[in-house]
Amino acid sequence: MAQWTSAVGASQLARLLRSQDSRDTVSPAGRRIPAYRGLADGVRLLVLEGRVPVAARLPAERELAAALSVSRTTVAAAYEALRAEGFLESRRGSGSWTAVPAGNPLPTRGLEPLPPEAAGSMIDLGCAALPAPEPWLTRGVQGAMENLPLYAHTHGDYPAGLPALRQALADRYTARGIPTMPEQIMVTTGAMGAVAAICRLITRPGERVAVDSPSYANILQLMRDAGARLVPVALADRLAGWDVPAWRQVMRDAAPRMAYVVADFHNPTGTLATEDQRRRLVDAARAAGTVLVVDETMAELRLDDVELPRSVCAFDPAGSAVITVGSVSKAFWAGMRIGWVRAAPDIIRSLVAARAFADLGSPVIEQLAISSLLEGDGWEQAVEIRRTQARENRDAIVAAVRRHLPDWEFSVPAGGLTLWARTGGLSGSRIAEVGERLGVRVPSGPRFGVDGAFEGFVRLPFTVSGAVADEAASRLAVAAHHVATGAAAGEIETPQSFVA
């Protein structure tokens, strides 16, 4: 049985290789680098950056040689070098597919919140979450307490969610030009609870699920734990949204039962998918019979004056191909664990029925708090506070990284809560490891990929500003210097407590 889950054509791989920045063809010792070595290094870099997925079948030697206008011997030698280094596996009759070297630790954990007791000495860039937007959290809770007596005499279990909140969420979709009934909404315990419920309903262990590459680390781990076989699909070149032809090919060749995507200010890259990409991806999913799960948790965090495309579900009026997930955790506060699913009524009924064997329902008081904010203008004012915080923090992080780490490359996103930074050719995992010893916690790129991709990246959230942002970048610069010079662990000193 073949071990690959997707395929890269010869012309596609040739295009990706040519798009790489020019590399020196002369070694430090002054010797010219052989052509096969340059080709092998190019493929290895594409795998490490996630632009070619792990477990992707590579073209046959003759096909790639023709596409690159090189000899077949050059391609054969490059493939052999990649096999020797652990970046390629082959089987007679099945071809060759990309891999990561055996023995390398794979990114199997998600992003855990930093314990409060560590806040004095550690700058936490691990979680993309901001403090609550006051006074609106307090006002929402006060409104919940005023309405609580109406529900206190009931059993308190509402598997589909409180009717008032379902109606309010449906009205918000309708106001955006997407007619929605309350019967199309199920309230969940955060977006994670929503995706977990969808996975239980739609997929079985061993089935394929296509995902953005990179994608949100905790969702990837959730799917791994559910037994899904993740099929990564790289974003378009220079983070220009989705590569729809690649998605269409994966849906055709791998036949994933489900696909998970983040269209609005993508986590971790901040990418915003275009309206045309959304329409074409829905068409591709419908044609392939793939259920498209769209995560909109970042959709309200527009930080710059850019035009927002219509929601992905707007291109699926019958609800046959798209299931939408939303949450208040990013736009409002992570401590308010309220999310939702928007889908066709029959899917909602199935999700609600299955919930009897999961968590039964979401907390009533938290639902009442969000309902209270949505009834007036409290929600919009709270989200505007969040946008202002995130914008100021983004600008501070960008300025600090440019000042202390001028070799790092990134695109400044127009929204969301995260910056996706290329670490100047250094190992993001090693920088994260050394950084934690230096008092700054940052997640490395492989956490957001499948099977070890994105080694040359880190994710920086918009959670700090001012002197803290500058200190965080300063400590990361020291960590990068240690990695670049190969400093031993004993040479790295833990800093004193830092208080902004």
PDB file of N, CA and C in Angstrom, residues 362-453:
ATOM      1  N   SER A 362     -23.521  23.890  26.759  1.00  0.00           N
ATOM      2  CA  SER A 362     -22.578  24.915  27.205  1.00  0.00           C
ATOM      3  C   SER A 362     -23.153  25.673  28.394  1.00  0.00           C
ATOM      4  N   PRO A 363     -22.293  26.295  29.228  1.00  0.00           N
ATOM      5  CA  PRO A 363     -22.760  26.981  30.433  1.00  0.00           C
ATOM      6  C   PRO A 363     -23.823  28.038  30.139  1.00  0.00           C
ATOM      7  N   VAL A 364     -24.898  28.011  30.909  1.00  0.00           N
ATOM      8  CA  VAL A 364     -26.012  28.930  30.693  1.00  0.00           C
ATOM      9  C   VAL A 364     -25.605  30.375  30.961  1.00  0.00           C
ATOM     10  N   ILE A 365     -24.887  30.624  32.040  1.00  0.00           N
ATOM     11  CA  ILE A 365     -24.536  31.996  32.394  1.00  0.00           C
ATOM     12  C   ILE A 365     -23.682  32.641  31.306  1.00  0.00           C
ATOM     13  N   GLU A 366     -22.731  31.906  30.749  1.00  0.00           N
ATOM     14  CA  GLU A 366     -21.888  32.466  29.691  1.00  0.00           C
ATOM     15  C   GLU A 366     -22.707  32.754  28.435  1.00  0.00           C
ATOM     16  N   GLN A 367     -23.655  31.864  28.106  1.00  0.00           N
ATOM     17  CA  GLN A 367     -24.525  32.128  26.964  1.00  0.00           C
ATOM     18  C   GLN A 367     -25.369  33.374  27.194  1.00  0.00           C
ATOM     19  N   LEU A 368     -25.873  33.532  28.420  1.00  0.00           N
ATOM     20  CA  LEU A 368     -26.673  34.714  28.736  1.00  0.00           C
ATOM     21  C   LEU A 368     -25.832  35.983  28.642  1.00  0.00           C
ATOM     22  N   ALA A 369     -24.574  35.908  29.048  1.00  0.00           N
ATOM     23  CA  ALA A 369     -23.702  37.079  28.972  1.00  0.00           C
ATOM     24  C   ALA A 369     -23.499  37.523  27.530  1.00  0.00           C
ATOM     25  N   ILE A 370     -23.233  36.575  26.635  1.00  0.00           N
ATOM     26  CA  ILE A 370     -23.047  36.930  25.226  1.00  0.00           C
ATOM     27  C   ILE A 370     -24.355  37.424  24.630  1.00  0.00           C
ATOM     28  N   SER A 371     -25.480  36.793  24.989  1.00  0.00           N
ATOM     29  CA  SER A 371     -26.782  37.255  24.499  1.00  0.00           C
ATOM     30  C   SER A 371     -27.041  38.689  24.912  1.00  0.00           C
ATOM     31  N   SER A 372     -26.683  39.008  26.159  1.00  0.00           N
ATOM     32  CA  SER A 372     -26.887  40.365  26.660  1.00  0.00           C
ATOM     33  C   SER A 372     -26.096  41.386  25.858  1.00  0.00           C
ATOM     34  N   LEU A 373     -24.854  41.046  25.511  1.00  0.00           N
ATOM     35  CA  LEU A 373     -24.027  41.968  24.727  1.00  0.00           C
ATOM     36  C   LEU A 373     -24.551  42.112  23.300  1.00  0.00           C
ATOM     37  N   LEU A 374     -25.050  41.025  22.731  1.00  0.00           N
ATOM     38  CA  LEU A 374     -25.534  41.058  21.351  1.00  0.00           C
ATOM     39  C   LEU A 374     -26.853  41.800  21.216  1.00  0.00           C
ATOM     40  N   GLU A 375     -27.610  41.922  22.297  1.00  0.00           N
ATOM     41  CA  GLU A 375     -28.909  42.581  22.233  1.00  0.00           C
ATOM     42  C   GLU A 375     -28.778  44.075  21.942  1.00  0.00           C
ATOM     43  N   GLY A 376     -27.721  44.704  22.415  1.00  0.00           N
ATOM     44  CA  GLY A 376     -27.517  46.132  22.182  1.00  0.00           C
ATOM     45  C   GLY A 376     -26.263  46.367  21.371  1.00  0.00           C
ATOM     46  N   ASP A 377     -25.555  47.447  21.707  1.00  0.00           N
ATOM     47  CA  ASP A 377     -24.320  47.764  20.992  1.00  0.00           C
ATOM     48  C   ASP A 377     -23.081  47.359  21.771  1.00  0.00           C
ATOM     49  N   GLY A 378     -23.283  46.623  22.880  1.00  0.00           N
ATOM     50  CA  GLY A 378     -22.146  46.223  23.706  1.00  0.00           C
ATOM     51  C   GLY A 378     -21.145  45.364  22.975  1.00  0.00           C
ATOM     52  N   TRP A 379     -21.636  44.426  22.156  1.00  0.00           N
ATOM     53  CA  TRP A 379     -20.724  43.529  21.448  1.00  0.00           C
ATOM     54  C   TRP A 379     -19.822  44.315  20.500  1.00  0.00           C
ATOM     55  N   GLU A 380     -20.395  45.202  19.704  1.00  0.00           N
ATOM     56  CA  GLU A 380     -19.597  45.960  18.734  1.00  0.00           C
ATOM     57  C   GLU A 380     -18.566  46.828  19.435  1.00  0.00           C
ATOM     58  N   GLN A 381     -18.945  47.436  20.553  1.00  0.00           N
ATOM     59  CA  GLN A 381     -17.991  48.283  21.262  1.00  0.00           C
ATOM     60  C   GLN A 381     -16.868  47.447  21.885  1.00  0.00           C
ATOM     61  N   ALA A 382     -17.213  46.255  22.380  1.00  0.00           N
ATOM     62  CA  ALA A 382     -16.196  45.380  22.949  1.00  0.00           C
ATOM     63  C   ALA A 382     -15.212  44.918  21.878  1.00  0.00           C
ATOM     64  N   VAL A 383     -15.732  44.548  20.714  1.00  0.00           N
ATOM     65  CA  VAL A 383     -14.867  44.095  19.624  1.00  0.00           C
ATOM     66  C   VAL A 383     -13.974  45.228  19.136  1.00  0.00           C
ATOM     67  N   GLU A 384     -14.488  46.457  19.135  1.00  0.00           N
ATOM     68  CA  GLU A 384     -13.660  47.584  18.722  1.00  0.00           C
ATOM     69  C   GLU A 384     -12.497  47.788  19.689  1.00  0.00           C
ATOM     70  N   ILE A 385     -12.742  47.577  20.993  1.00  0.00           N
ATOM     71  CA  ILE A 385     -11.648  47.628  21.962  1.00  0.00           C
ATOM     72  C   ILE A 385     -10.613  46.559  21.635  1.00  0.00           C
ATOM     73  N   ARG A 386     -11.083  45.370  21.320  1.00  0.00           N
ATOM     74  CA  ARG A 386     -10.176  44.282  20.975  1.00  0.00           C
ATOM     75  C   ARG A 386      -9.359  44.622  19.729  1.00  0.00           C
ATOM     76  N   ARG A 387      -9.987  45.205  18.719  1.00  0.00           N
ATOM     77  CA  ARG A 387      -9.259  45.571  17.497  1.00  0.00           C
ATOM     78  C   ARG A 387      -8.168  46.594  17.808  1.00  0.00           C
ATOM     79  N   THR A 388      -8.505  47.577  18.633  1.00  0.00           N
ATOM     80  CA  THR A 388      -7.524  48.608  18.984  1.00  0.00           C
ATOM     81  C   THR A 388      -6.335  47.995  19.725  1.00  0.00           C
ATOM     82  N   GLN A 389      -6.605  47.111  20.685  1.00  0.00           N
ATOM     83  CA  GLN A 389      -5.528  46.434  21.411  1.00  0.00           C
ATOM     84  C   GLN A 389      -4.642  45.647  20.448  1.00  0.00           C
ATOM     85  N   ALA A 390      -5.277  44.857  19.597  1.00  0.00           N
ATOM     86  CA  ALA A 390      -4.517  43.999  18.693  1.00  0.00           C
ATOM     87  C   ALA A 390      -3.702  44.820  17.698  1.00  0.00           C
ATOM     88  N   ARG A 391      -4.270  45.917  17.208  1.00  0.00           N
ATOM     89  CA  ARG A 391      -3.557  46.760  16.246  1.00  0.00           C
ATOM     90  C   ARG A 391      -2.317  47.382  16.881  1.00  0.00           C
ATOM     91  N   GLU A 392      -2.474  47.921  18.088  1.00  0.00           N
ATOM     92  CA  GLU A 392      -1.330  48.525  18.780  1.00  0.00           C
ATOM     93  C   GLU A 392      -0.258  47.481  19.071  1.00  0.00           C
ATOM     94  N   ASN A 393      -0.677  46.310  19.512  1.00  0.00           N
ATOM     95  CA  ASN A 393       0.291  45.251  19.800  1.00  0.00           C
ATOM     96  C   ASN A 393       0.991  44.773  18.533  1.00  0.00           C
ATOM     97  N   ARG A 394       0.208  44.636  17.444  1.00  0.00           N
ATOM     98  CA  ARG A 394       0.824  44.213  16.176  1.00  0.00           C
ATOM     99  C   ARG A 394       1.910  45.186  15.750  1.00  0.00           C
ATOM    100  N   ASP A 395       1.596  46.456  15.789  1.00  0.00           N
ATOM    101  CA  ASP A 395       2.574  47.456  15.347  1.00  0.00           C
ATOM    102  C   ASP A 395       3.819  47.441  16.238  1.00  0.00           C
ATOM    103  N   ALA A 396       3.624  47.207  17.539  1.00  0.00           N
ATOM    104  CA  ALA A 396       4.771  47.160  18.451  1.00  0.00           C
ATOM    105  C   ALA A 396       5.634  45.932  18.179  1.00  0.00           C
ATOM    106  N   ILE A 397       5.002  44.788  17.955  1.00  0.00           N
ATOM    107  CA  ILE A 397       5.750  43.562  17.668  1.00  0.00           C
ATOM    108  C   ILE A 397       6.511  43.693  16.357  1.00  0.00           C
ATOM    109  N   VAL A 398       5.839  44.216  15.327  1.00  0.00           N
ATOM    110  CA  VAL A 398       6.488  44.372  14.016  1.00  0.00           C
ATOM    111  C   VAL A 398       7.705  45.282  14.132  1.00  0.00           C
ATOM    112  N   ALA A 399       7.550  46.412  14.822  1.00  0.00           N
ATOM    113  CA  ALA A 399       8.674  47.340  14.968  1.00  0.00           C
ATOM    114  C   ALA A 399       9.813  46.707  15.753  1.00  0.00           C
ATOM    115  N   ALA A 400       9.493  45.962  16.808  1.00  0.00           N
ATOM    116  CA  ALA A 400      10.533  45.350  17.635  1.00  0.00           C
ATOM    117  C   ALA A 400      11.288  44.269  16.873  1.00  0.00           C
ATOM    118  N   VAL A 401      10.579  43.454  16.115  1.00  0.00           N
ATOM    119  CA  VAL A 401      11.250  42.400  15.350  1.00  0.00           C
ATOM    120  C   VAL A 401      12.122  43.006  14.263  1.00  0.00           C
ATOM    121  N   ARG A 402      11.636  44.027  13.595  1.00  0.00           N
ATOM    122  CA  ARG A 402      12.448  44.676  12.558  1.00  0.00           C
ATOM    123  C   ARG A 402      13.711  45.300  13.156  1.00  0.00           C
ATOM    124  N   ARG A 403      13.606  45.788  14.386  1.00  0.00           N
ATOM    125  CA  ARG A 403      14.753  46.429  15.029  1.00  0.00           C
ATOM    126  C   ARG A 403      15.783  45.403  15.492  1.00  0.00           C
ATOM    127  N   HIS A 404      15.330  44.336  16.137  1.00  0.00           N
ATOM    128  CA  HIS A 404      16.258  43.384  16.748  1.00  0.00           C
ATOM    129  C   HIS A 404      16.585  42.190  15.854  1.00  0.00           C
ATOM    130  N   LEU A 405      15.709  41.879  14.891  1.00  0.00           N
ATOM    131  CA  LEU A 405      15.888  40.692  14.047  1.00  0.00           C
ATOM    132  C   LEU A 405      15.683  41.073  12.585  1.00  0.00           C
ATOM    133  N   PRO A 406      16.548  41.918  12.035  1.00  0.00           N
ATOM    134  CA  PRO A 406      16.328  42.418  10.671  1.00  0.00           C
ATOM    135  C   PRO A 406      16.383  41.343   9.600  1.00  0.00           C
ATOM    136  N   ASP A 407      16.964  40.171   9.902  1.00  0.00           N
ATOM    137  CA  ASP A 407      17.023  39.101   8.910  1.00  0.00           C
ATOM    138  C   ASP A 407      15.728  38.291   8.832  1.00  0.00           C
ATOM    139  N   TRP A 408      14.848  38.455   9.795  1.00  0.00           N
ATOM    140  CA  TRP A 408      13.599  37.701   9.774  1.00  0.00           C
ATOM    141  C   TRP A 408      12.649  38.310   8.746  1.00  0.00           C
ATOM    142  N   GLU A 409      11.906  37.444   8.071  1.00  0.00           N
ATOM    143  CA  GLU A 409      11.006  37.879   7.006  1.00  0.00           C
ATOM    144  C   GLU A 409       9.565  37.577   7.394  1.00  0.00           C
ATOM    145  N   PHE A 410       8.668  38.497   7.059  1.00  0.00           N
ATOM    146  CA  PHE A 410       7.247  38.291   7.339  1.00  0.00           C
ATOM    147  C   PHE A 410       6.432  39.296   6.542  1.00  0.00           C
ATOM    148  N   SER A 411       5.158  38.978   6.390  1.00  0.00           N
ATOM    149  CA  SER A 411       4.194  39.910   5.814  1.00  0.00           C
ATOM    150  C   SER A 411       3.303  40.403   6.945  1.00  0.00           C
ATOM    151  N   VAL A 412       3.100  41.695   7.040  1.00  0.00           N
ATOM    152  CA  VAL A 412       2.270  42.253   8.106  1.00  0.00           C
ATOM    153  C   VAL A 412       0.805  41.988   7.759  1.00  0.00           C
ATOM    154  N   PRO A 413       0.093  41.201   8.579  1.00  0.00           N
ATOM    155  CA  PRO A 413      -1.291  40.869   8.240  1.00  0.00           C
ATOM    156  C   PRO A 413      -2.228  42.043   8.501  1.00  0.00           C
ATOM    157  N   ALA A 414      -3.320  42.089   7.751  1.00  0.00           N
ATOM    158  CA  ALA A 414      -4.306  43.157   7.900  1.00  0.00           C
ATOM    159  C   ALA A 414      -5.317  42.856   8.990  1.00  0.00           C
ATOM    160  N   GLY A 415      -5.193  41.703   9.623  1.00  0.00           N
ATOM    161  CA  GLY A 415      -6.127  41.340  10.682  1.00  0.00           C
ATOM    162  C   GLY A 415      -5.643  40.110  11.419  1.00  0.00           C
ATOM    163  N   GLY A 416      -6.448  39.680  12.380  1.00  0.00           N
ATOM    164  CA  GLY A 416      -6.091  38.507  13.163  1.00  0.00           C
ATOM    165  C   GLY A 416      -5.238  38.847  14.357  1.00  0.00           C
ATOM    166  N   LEU A 417      -4.579  37.846  14.901  1.00  0.00           N
ATOM    167  CA  LEU A 417      -3.806  38.013  16.129  1.00  0.00           C
ATOM    168  C   LEU A 417      -2.393  37.457  16.041  1.00  0.00           C
ATOM    169  N   THR A 418      -1.915  37.108  14.834  1.00  0.00           N
ATOM    170  CA  THR A 418      -0.619  36.433  14.772  1.00  0.00           C
ATOM    171  C   THR A 418       0.226  36.894  13.591  1.00  0.00           C
ATOM    172  N   LEU A 419       1.542  36.847  13.815  1.00  0.00           N
ATOM    173  CA  LEU A 419       2.542  37.149  12.795  1.00  0.00           C
ATOM    174  C   LEU A 419       3.329  35.868  12.529  1.00  0.00           C
ATOM    175  N   TRP A 420       3.478  35.487  11.277  1.00  0.00           N
ATOM    176  CA  TRP A 420       4.174  34.268  10.868  1.00  0.00           C
ATOM    177  C   TRP A 420       5.526  34.682  10.318  1.00  0.00           C
ATOM    178  N   ALA A 421       6.597  34.385  11.049  1.00  0.00           N
ATOM    179  CA  ALA A 421       7.916  34.921  10.723  1.00  0.00           C
ATOM    180  C   ALA A 421       8.881  33.825  10.312  1.00  0.00           C
ATOM    181  N   ARG A 422       9.577  34.058   9.196  1.00  0.00           N
ATOM    182  CA  ARG A 422      10.654  33.174   8.741  1.00  0.00           C
ATOM    183  C   ARG A 422      11.938  33.583   9.459  1.00  0.00           C
ATOM    184  N   THR A 423      12.621  32.599  10.064  1.00  0.00           N
ATOM    185  CA  THR A 423      13.691  32.892  11.028  1.00  0.00           C
ATOM    186  C   THR A 423      15.083  32.950  10.416  1.00  0.00           C
ATOM    187  N   GLY A 424      15.200  33.495   9.214  1.00  0.00           N
ATOM    188  CA  GLY A 424      16.517  33.728   8.639  1.00  0.00           C
ATOM    189  C   GLY A 424      17.344  32.481   8.420  1.00  0.00           C
ATOM    190  N   GLY A 425      16.694  31.364   8.121  1.00  0.00           N
ATOM    191  CA  GLY A 425      17.409  30.122   7.856  1.00  0.00           C
ATOM    192  C   GLY A 425      17.759  29.318   9.090  1.00  0.00           C
ATOM    193  N   LEU A 426      17.360  29.781  10.267  1.00  0.00           N
ATOM    194  CA  LEU A 426      17.646  29.061  11.510  1.00  0.00           C
ATOM    195  C   LEU A 426      16.467  28.169  11.896  1.00  0.00           C
ATOM    196  N   SER A 427      16.719  27.227  12.772  1.00  0.00           N
ATOM    197  CA  SER A 427      15.686  26.314  13.235  1.00  0.00           C
ATOM    198  C   SER A 427      14.744  27.022  14.204  1.00  0.00           C
ATOM    199  N   GLY A 428      13.464  27.085  13.836  1.00  0.00           N
ATOM    200  CA  GLY A 428      12.480  27.676  14.732  1.00  0.00           C
ATOM    201  C   GLY A 428      12.332  26.883  16.014  1.00  0.00           C
ATOM    202  N   SER A 429      12.448  25.560  15.923  1.00  0.00           N
ATOM    203  CA  SER A 429      12.344  24.727  17.120  1.00  0.00           C
ATOM    204  C   SER A 429      13.479  25.015  18.088  1.00  0.00           C
ATOM    205  N   ARG A 430      14.682  25.182  17.542  1.00  0.00           N
ATOM    206  CA  ARG A 430      15.834  25.459  18.391  1.00  0.00           C
ATOM    207  C   ARG A 430      15.726  26.865  19.010  1.00  0.00           C
ATOM    208  N   ILE A 431      15.252  27.834  18.230  1.00  0.00           N
ATOM    209  CA  ILE A 431      15.058  29.181  18.770  1.00  0.00           C
ATOM    210  C   ILE A 431      14.038  29.154  19.901  1.00  0.00           C
ATOM    211  N   ALA A 432      12.947  28.385  19.725  1.00  0.00           N
ATOM    212  CA  ALA A 432      11.933  28.284  20.772  1.00  0.00           C
ATOM    213  C   ALA A 432      12.512  27.651  22.032  1.00  0.00           C
ATOM    214  N   GLU A 433      13.342  26.622  21.841  1.00  0.00           N
ATOM    215  CA  GLU A 433      13.953  25.940  22.985  1.00  0.00           C
ATOM    216  C   GLU A 433      14.878  26.876  23.757  1.00  0.00           C
ATOM    217  N   VAL A 434      15.764  27.571  23.043  1.00  0.00           N
ATOM    218  CA  VAL A 434      16.694  28.484  23.691  1.00  0.00           C
ATOM    219  C   VAL A 434      15.951  29.691  24.252  1.00  0.00           C
ATOM    220  N   GLY A 435      14.950  30.167  23.517  1.00  0.00           N
ATOM    221  CA  GLY A 435      14.187  31.317  23.969  1.00  0.00           C
ATOM    222  C   GLY A 435      13.527  31.093  25.311  1.00  0.00           C
ATOM    223  N   GLU A 436      13.017  29.886  25.530  1.00  0.00           N
ATOM    224  CA  GLU A 436      12.368  29.619  26.809  1.00  0.00           C
ATOM    225  C   GLU A 436      13.365  29.708  27.959  1.00  0.00           C
ATOM    226  N   ARG A 437      14.620  29.307  27.723  1.00  0.00           N
ATOM    227  CA  ARG A 437      15.648  29.457  28.751  1.00  0.00           C
ATOM    228  C   ARG A 437      15.982  30.917  28.988  1.00  0.00           C
ATOM    229  N   LEU A 438      15.752  31.726  27.972  1.00  0.00           N
ATOM    230  CA  LEU A 438      16.050  33.152  28.086  1.00  0.00           C
ATOM    231  C   LEU A 438      14.839  33.963  28.547  1.00  0.00           C
ATOM    232  N   GLY A 439      13.723  33.272  28.802  1.00  0.00           N
ATOM    233  CA  GLY A 439      12.581  33.971  29.356  1.00  0.00           C
ATOM    234  C   GLY A 439      11.580  34.489  28.353  1.00  0.00           C
ATOM    235  N   VAL A 440      11.544  33.917  27.152  1.00  0.00           N
ATOM    236  CA  VAL A 440      10.508  34.268  26.182  1.00  0.00           C
ATOM    237  C   VAL A 440       9.980  32.971  25.570  1.00  0.00           C
ATOM    238  N   ARG A 441       8.700  32.797  25.623  1.00  0.00           N
ATOM    239  CA  ARG A 441       8.067  31.557  25.166  1.00  0.00           C
ATOM    240  C   ARG A 441       7.390  31.811  23.824  1.00  0.00           C
ATOM    241  N   VAL A 442       7.826  31.080  22.811  1.00  0.00           N
ATOM    242  CA  VAL A 442       7.295  31.268  21.464  1.00  0.00           C
ATOM    243  C   VAL A 442       7.114  29.902  20.810  1.00  0.00           C
ATOM    244  N   PRO A 443       6.013  29.666  20.105  1.00  0.00           N
ATOM    245  CA  PRO A 443       5.828  28.378  19.428  1.00  0.00           C
ATOM    246  C   PRO A 443       6.561  28.334  18.091  1.00  0.00           C
ATOM    247  N   SER A 444       7.207  27.219  17.832  1.00  0.00           N
ATOM    248  CA  SER A 444       7.946  27.062  16.579  1.00  0.00           C
ATOM    249  C   SER A 444       7.025  26.607  15.453  1.00  0.00           C
ATOM    250  N   GLY A 445       7.501  26.799  14.237  1.00  0.00           N
ATOM    251  CA  GLY A 445       6.695  26.503  13.062  1.00  0.00           C
ATOM    252  C   GLY A 445       6.149  25.094  12.966  1.00  0.00           C
ATOM    253  N   PRO A 446       6.934  24.046  13.309  1.00  0.00           N
ATOM    254  CA  PRO A 446       6.425  22.686  13.130  1.00  0.00           C
ATOM    255  C   PRO A 446       5.138  22.387  13.890  1.00  0.00           C
ATOM    256  N   ARG A 447       4.835  23.139  14.939  1.00  0.00           N
ATOM    257  CA  ARG A 447       3.570  22.910  15.642  1.00  0.00           C
ATOM    258  C   ARG A 447       2.369  23.185  14.747  1.00  0.00           C
ATOM    259  N   PHE A 448       2.557  23.991  13.718  1.00  0.00           N
ATOM    260  CA  PHE A 448       1.461  24.384  12.853  1.00  0.00           C
ATOM    261  C   PHE A 448       1.449  23.620  11.536  1.00  0.00           C
ATOM    262  N   GLY A 449       2.325  22.631  11.430  1.00  0.00           N
ATOM    263  CA  GLY A 449       2.391  21.825  10.224  1.00  0.00           C
ATOM    264  C   GLY A 449       2.082  20.376  10.509  1.00  0.00           C
ATOM    265  N   VAL A 450       2.173  19.586   9.481  1.00  0.00           N
ATOM    266  CA  VAL A 450       1.934  18.147   9.590  1.00  0.00           C
ATOM    267  C   VAL A 450       3.266  17.432   9.442  1.00  0.00           C
ATOM    268  N   ASP A 451       3.653  16.688  10.468  1.00  0.00           N
ATOM    269  CA  ASP A 451       4.846  15.848  10.421  1.00  0.00           C
ATOM    270  C   ASP A 451       6.126  16.622  10.144  1.00  0.00           C
ATOM    271  N   GLY A 452       6.352  17.691  10.898  1.00  0.00           N
ATOM    272  CA  GLY A 452       7.664  18.319  10.906  1.00  0.00           C
ATOM    273  C   GLY A 452       7.913  19.441   9.944  1.00  0.00           C
ATOM    274  N   ALA A 453       6.911  19.904   9.209  1.00  0.00           N
ATOM    275  CA  ALA A 453       7.121  21.003   8.272  1.00  0.00           C
ATOM    276  C   ALA A 453       7.265  22.323   9.029  1.00  0.00           C
TER     277      ALA A 453
END
